[in-house]
mmCIF file of C-alpha atoms in Angstrom:
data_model
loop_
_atom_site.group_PDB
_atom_site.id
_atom_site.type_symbol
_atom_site.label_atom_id
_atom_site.label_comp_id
_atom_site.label_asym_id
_atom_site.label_seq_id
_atom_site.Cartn_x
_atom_site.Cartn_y
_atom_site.Cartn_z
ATOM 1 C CA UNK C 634 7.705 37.488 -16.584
ATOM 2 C CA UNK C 635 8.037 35.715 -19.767
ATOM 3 C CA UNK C 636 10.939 33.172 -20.057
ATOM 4 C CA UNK C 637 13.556 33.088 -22.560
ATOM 5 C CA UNK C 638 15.830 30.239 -23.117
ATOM 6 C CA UNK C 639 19.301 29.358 -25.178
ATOM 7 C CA UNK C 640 21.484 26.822 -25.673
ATOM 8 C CA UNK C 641 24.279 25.467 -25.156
ATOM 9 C CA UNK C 642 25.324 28.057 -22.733
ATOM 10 C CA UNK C 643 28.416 26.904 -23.038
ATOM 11 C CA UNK C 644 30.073 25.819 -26.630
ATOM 12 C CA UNK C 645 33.819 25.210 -27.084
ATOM 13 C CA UNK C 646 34.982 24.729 -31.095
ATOM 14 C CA UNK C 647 37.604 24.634 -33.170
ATOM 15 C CA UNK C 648 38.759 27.124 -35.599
ATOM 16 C CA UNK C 649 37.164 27.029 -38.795
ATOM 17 C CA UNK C 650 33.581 25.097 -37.867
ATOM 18 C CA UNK C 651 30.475 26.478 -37.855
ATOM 19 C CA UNK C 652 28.653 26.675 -34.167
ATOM 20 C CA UNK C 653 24.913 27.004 -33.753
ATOM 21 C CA UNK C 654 23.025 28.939 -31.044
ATOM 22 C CA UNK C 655 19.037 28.681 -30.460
ATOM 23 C CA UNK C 656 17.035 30.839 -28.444
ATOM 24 C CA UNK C 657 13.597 29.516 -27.560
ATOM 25 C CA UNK C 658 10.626 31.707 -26.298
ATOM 26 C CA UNK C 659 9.237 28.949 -23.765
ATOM 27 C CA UNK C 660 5.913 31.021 -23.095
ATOM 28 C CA UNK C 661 5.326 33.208 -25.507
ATOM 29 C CA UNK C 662 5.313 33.912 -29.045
ATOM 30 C CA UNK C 663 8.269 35.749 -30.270
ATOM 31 C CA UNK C 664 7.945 37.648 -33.639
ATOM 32 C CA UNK C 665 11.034 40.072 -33.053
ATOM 33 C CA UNK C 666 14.023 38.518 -31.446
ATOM 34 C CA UNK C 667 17.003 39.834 -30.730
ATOM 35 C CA UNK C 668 20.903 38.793 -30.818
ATOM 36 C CA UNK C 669 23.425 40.675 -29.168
ATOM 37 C CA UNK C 670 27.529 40.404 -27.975
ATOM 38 C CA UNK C 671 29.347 41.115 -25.140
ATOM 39 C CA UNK C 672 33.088 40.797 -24.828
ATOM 40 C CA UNK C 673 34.895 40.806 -21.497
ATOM 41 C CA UNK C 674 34.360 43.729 -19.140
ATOM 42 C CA UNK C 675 32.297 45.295 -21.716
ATOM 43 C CA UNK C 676 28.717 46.495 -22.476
ATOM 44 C CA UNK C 677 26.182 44.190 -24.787
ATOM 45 C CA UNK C 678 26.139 45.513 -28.484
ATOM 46 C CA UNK C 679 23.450 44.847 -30.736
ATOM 47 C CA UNK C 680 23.906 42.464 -33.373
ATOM 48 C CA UNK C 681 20.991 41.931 -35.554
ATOM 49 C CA UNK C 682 17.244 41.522 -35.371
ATOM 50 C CA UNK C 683 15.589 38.579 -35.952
ATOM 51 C CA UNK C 684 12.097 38.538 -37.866
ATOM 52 C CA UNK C 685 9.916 35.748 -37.786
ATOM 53 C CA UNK C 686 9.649 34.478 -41.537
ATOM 54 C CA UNK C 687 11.673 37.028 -43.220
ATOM 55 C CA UNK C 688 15.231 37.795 -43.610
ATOM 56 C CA UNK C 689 17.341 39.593 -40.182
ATOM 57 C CA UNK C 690 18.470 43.071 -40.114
ATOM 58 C CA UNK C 691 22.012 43.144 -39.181
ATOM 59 C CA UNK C 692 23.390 46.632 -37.145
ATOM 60 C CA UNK C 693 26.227 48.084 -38.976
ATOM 61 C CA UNK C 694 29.629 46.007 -38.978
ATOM 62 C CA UNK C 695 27.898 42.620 -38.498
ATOM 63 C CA UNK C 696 28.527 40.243 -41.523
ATOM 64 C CA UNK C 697 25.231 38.553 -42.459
ATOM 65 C CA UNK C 698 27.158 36.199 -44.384
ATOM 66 C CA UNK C 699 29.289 35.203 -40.960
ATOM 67 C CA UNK C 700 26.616 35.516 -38.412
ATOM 68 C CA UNK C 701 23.403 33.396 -39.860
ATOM 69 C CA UNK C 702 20.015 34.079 -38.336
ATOM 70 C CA UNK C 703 17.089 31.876 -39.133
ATOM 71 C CA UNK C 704 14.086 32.541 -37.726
ATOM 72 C CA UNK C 705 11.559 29.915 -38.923
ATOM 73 C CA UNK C 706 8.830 29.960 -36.301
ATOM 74 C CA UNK C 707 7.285 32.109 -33.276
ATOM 75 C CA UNK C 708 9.219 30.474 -30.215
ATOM 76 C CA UNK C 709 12.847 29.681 -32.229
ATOM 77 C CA UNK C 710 15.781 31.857 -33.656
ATOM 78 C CA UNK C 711 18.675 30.403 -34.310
ATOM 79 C CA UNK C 712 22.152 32.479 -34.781
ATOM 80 C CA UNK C 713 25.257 29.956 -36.777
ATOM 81 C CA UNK C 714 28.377 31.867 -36.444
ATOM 82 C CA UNK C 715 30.369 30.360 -39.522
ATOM 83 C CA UNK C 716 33.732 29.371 -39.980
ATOM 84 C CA UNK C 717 34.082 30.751 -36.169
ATOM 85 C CA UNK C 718 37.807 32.044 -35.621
ATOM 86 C CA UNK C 719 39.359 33.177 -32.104
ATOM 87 C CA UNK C 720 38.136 36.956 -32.349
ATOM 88 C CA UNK C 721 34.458 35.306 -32.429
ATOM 89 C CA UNK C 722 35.039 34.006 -29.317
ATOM 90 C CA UNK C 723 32.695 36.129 -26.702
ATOM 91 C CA UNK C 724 29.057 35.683 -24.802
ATOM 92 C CA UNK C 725 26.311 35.804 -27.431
ATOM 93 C CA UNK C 726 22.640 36.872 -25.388
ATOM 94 C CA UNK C 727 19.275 36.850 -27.257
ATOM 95 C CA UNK C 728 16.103 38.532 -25.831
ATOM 96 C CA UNK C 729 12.226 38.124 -27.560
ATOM 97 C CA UNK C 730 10.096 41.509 -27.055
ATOM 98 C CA UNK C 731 6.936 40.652 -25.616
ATOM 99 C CA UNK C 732 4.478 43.312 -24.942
ATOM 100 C CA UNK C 733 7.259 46.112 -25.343
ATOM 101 C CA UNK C 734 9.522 44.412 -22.801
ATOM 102 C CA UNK C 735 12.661 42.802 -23.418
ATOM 103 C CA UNK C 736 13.169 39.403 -21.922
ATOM 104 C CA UNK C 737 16.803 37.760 -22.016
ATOM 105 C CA UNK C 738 18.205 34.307 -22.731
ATOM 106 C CA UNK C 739 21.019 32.614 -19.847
ATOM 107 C CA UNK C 740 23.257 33.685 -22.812
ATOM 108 C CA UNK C 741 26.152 31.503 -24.491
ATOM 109 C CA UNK C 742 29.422 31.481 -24.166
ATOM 110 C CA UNK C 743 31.553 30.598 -27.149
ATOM 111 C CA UNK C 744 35.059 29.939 -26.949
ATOM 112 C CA UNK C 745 36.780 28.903 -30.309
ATOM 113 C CA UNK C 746 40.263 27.562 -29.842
ATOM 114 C CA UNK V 1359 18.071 56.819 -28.812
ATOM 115 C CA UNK V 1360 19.196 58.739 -26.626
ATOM 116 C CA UNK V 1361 23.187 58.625 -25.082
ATOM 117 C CA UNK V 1362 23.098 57.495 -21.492
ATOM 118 C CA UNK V 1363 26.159 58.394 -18.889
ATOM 119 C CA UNK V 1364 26.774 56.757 -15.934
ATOM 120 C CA UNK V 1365 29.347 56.124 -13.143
ATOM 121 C CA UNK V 1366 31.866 53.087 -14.550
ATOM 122 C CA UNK V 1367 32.008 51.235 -11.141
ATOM 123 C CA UNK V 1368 30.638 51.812 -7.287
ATOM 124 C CA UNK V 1369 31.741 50.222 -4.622
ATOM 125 C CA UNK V 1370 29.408 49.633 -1.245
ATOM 126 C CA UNK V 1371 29.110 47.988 1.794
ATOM 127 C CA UNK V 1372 26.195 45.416 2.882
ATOM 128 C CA UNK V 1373 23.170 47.432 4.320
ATOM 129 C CA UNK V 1374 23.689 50.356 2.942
ATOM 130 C CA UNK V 1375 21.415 52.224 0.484
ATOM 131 C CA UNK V 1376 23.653 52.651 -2.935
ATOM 132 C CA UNK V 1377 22.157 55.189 -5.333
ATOM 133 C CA UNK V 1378 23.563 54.792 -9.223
ATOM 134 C CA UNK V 1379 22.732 58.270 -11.057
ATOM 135 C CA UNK V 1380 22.364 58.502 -15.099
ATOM 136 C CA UNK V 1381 22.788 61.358 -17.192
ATOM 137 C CA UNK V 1382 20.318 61.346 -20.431
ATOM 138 C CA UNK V 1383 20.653 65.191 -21.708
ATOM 139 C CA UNK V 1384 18.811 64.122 -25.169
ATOM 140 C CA UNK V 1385 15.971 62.572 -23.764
ATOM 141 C CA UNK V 1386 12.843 62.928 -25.899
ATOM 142 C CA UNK V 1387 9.159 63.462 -25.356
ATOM 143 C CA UNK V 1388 8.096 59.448 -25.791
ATOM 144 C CA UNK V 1389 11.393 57.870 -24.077
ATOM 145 C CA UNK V 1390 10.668 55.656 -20.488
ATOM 146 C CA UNK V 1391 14.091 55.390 -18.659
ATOM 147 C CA UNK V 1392 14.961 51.800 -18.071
ATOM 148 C CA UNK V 1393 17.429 49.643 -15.593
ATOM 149 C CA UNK V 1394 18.713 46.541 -16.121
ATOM 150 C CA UNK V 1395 20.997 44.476 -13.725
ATOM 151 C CA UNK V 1396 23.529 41.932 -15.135
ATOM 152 C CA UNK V 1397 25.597 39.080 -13.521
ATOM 153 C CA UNK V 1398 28.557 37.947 -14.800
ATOM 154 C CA UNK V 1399 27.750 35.554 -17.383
ATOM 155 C CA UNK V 1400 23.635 35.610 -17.666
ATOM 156 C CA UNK V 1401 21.814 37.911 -19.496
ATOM 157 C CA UNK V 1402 20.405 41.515 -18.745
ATOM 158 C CA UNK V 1403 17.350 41.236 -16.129
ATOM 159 C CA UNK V 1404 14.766 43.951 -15.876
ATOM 160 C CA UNK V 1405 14.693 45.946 -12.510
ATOM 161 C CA UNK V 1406 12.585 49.334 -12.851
ATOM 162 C CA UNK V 1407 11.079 51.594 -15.582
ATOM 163 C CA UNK V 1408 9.488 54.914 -15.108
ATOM 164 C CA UNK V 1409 8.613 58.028 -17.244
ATOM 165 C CA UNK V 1410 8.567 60.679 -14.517
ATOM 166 C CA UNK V 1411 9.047 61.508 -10.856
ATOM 167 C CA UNK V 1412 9.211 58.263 -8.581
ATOM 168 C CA UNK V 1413 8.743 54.802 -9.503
ATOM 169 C CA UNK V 1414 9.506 51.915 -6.457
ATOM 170 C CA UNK V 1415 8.529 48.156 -6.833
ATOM 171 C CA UNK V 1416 9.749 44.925 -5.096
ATOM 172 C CA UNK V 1417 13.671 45.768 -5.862
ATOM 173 C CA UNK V 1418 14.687 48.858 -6.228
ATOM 174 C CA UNK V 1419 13.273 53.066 -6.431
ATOM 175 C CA UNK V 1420 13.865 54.923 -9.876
ATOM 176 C CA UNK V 1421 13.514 58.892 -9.197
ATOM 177 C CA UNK V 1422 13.306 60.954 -11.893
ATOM 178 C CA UNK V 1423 13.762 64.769 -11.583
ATOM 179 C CA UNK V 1424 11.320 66.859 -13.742
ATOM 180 C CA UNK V 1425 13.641 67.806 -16.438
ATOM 181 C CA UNK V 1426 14.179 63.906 -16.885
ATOM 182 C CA UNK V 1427 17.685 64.989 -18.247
ATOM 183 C CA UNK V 1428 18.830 62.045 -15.480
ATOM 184 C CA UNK V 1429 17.444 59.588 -13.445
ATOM 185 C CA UNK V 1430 18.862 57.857 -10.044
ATOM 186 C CA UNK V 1431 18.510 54.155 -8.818
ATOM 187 C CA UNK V 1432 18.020 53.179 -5.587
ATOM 188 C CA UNK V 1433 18.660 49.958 -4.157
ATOM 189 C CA UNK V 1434 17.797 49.812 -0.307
ATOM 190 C CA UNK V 1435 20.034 47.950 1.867
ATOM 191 C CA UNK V 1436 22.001 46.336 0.035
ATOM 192 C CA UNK V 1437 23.638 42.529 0.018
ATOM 193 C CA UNK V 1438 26.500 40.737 -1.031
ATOM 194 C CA UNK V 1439 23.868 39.327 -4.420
ATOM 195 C CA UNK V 1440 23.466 42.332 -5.452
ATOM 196 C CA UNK V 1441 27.124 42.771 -7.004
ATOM 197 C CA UNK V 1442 26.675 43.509 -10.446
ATOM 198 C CA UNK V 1443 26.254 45.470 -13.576
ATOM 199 C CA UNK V 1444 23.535 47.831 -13.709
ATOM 200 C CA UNK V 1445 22.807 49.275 -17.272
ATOM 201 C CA UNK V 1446 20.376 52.686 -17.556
ATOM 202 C CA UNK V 1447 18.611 52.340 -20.853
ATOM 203 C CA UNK V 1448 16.638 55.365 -22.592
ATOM 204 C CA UNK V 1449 14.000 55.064 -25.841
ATOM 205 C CA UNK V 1450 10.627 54.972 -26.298
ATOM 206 C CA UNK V 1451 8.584 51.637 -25.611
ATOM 207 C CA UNK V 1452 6.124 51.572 -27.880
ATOM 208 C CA UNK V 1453 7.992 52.550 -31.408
ATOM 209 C CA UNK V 1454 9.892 49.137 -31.454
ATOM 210 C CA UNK V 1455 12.135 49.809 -29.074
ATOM 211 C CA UNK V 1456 11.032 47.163 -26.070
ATOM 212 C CA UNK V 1457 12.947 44.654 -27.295
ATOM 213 C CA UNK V 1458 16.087 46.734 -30.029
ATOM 214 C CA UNK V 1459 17.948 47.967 -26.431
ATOM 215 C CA UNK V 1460 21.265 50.117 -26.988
ATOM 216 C CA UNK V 1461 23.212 49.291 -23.928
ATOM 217 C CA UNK V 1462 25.947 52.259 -22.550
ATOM 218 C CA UNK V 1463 28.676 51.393 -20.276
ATOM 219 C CA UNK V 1464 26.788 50.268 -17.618
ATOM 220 C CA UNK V 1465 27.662 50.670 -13.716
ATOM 221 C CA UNK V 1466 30.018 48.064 -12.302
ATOM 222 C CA UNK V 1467 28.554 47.882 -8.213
ATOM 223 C CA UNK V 1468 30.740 45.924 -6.004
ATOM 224 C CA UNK V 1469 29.173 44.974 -2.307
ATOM 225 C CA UNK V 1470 31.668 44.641 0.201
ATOM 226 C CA UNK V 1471 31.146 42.785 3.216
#
């Protein structure tokens, strides 16, 4: 299957800095990404998609402004969770469609003390 | 997309054949039923789909009764690895969905020794 990567898949920050995720599509070309959250002991929720060259659609109750997703070429999206506080603290998992199949990053855990 | 209900946790012993049942009542005409297993802290990985009937590959049976309205999944024998989180996903494949995945509760299987 194809291979989806992120990093860090760990980050650590402080309150109040901006963090930056990437998810690469290592063998395949990626025009849909997707970025998703999953807090302890519960299910994934959608976040946004990511669009190659044009702006994300966020799912209701995500700030664009807070969660920024750039998606400049056909193997990168990157998700920038601003001025991260505690509550953003959780494991942040991308996936890139690929022939109708969804194929998942290692995910990211964020921890913002 | 259509609401999926499953069991919140199963608990098993090694060798035995665990079967994970998921209710879809709202399934529509176009929608492929979809399993996903999850280890704590990595991302969603893709076990089975199917559309109707019985599907089996490598991993794991997906039987599907002709009213679709639920699906089972079968893993055979199981061992202590395959202690997860296994997530029944419903929507149709080729209308965007492959990748945009609405994630329920999931199933949380525990293998015992």
């Amino acid at each position: 299957g194809a291979v989806v990567s992120q990093h860090p898949s760990r980050v650590i920050c402080k309150s109040g800095t901006s963090v930056k995720i990437e998810c690469r599509s290592l063998d395949f070309q990626a025009t849909t990404m997707f970025w998703y959250r999953q807090f302890p002991k519960q299910s994934l929720m959608l976040m946004a998609t990511s669009n190659e060259g044009s702006k994300a659609t966020y799912e209701q109750g995500v700030e664009k402004d807070k969660f920024l997703i750039n998606h400049a070429s056909l193997t990168l999206s990157t998700l920038t969770v601003t001025s991260a506080h505690p509550e953003d603290s959780s494991f942040y998992i991308c996936s890139g469609e690929l022939n109708t199949e969804a194929f998942f990053g290692q995910g990211t855990r964020l921890t913002v003390v | 997309l259509a609401k999926t209900t499953q069991p919140i946790s199963m608990d098993s012993y090694e060798g035995q054949e665990v079967n994970i049942t998921c209710s879809h009542n709202n399934i529509a005409t176009n929608d492929y039923i979809t399993w996903y297993q999850q280890f704590p802290s990595q991302g969603p990985r893709f076990i089975i789909q199917g559309y109707k009937t019985k599907v089996t590959n490598e991993v794991a049976s997906l039987f599907i009764p002709a009213d679709r309205k639920s699906s089972t999944l079968s893993l055979p024998r199981v061992s202590l690895s395959d202690t997860a989180v296994y997530y029944c996903l419903v929507g149709d494949p080729l209308y965007n969905q492959g990748g945009k995945l609405i994630f329920g509760q999931g199933t949380e299987l525990s293998v015992k020794p």
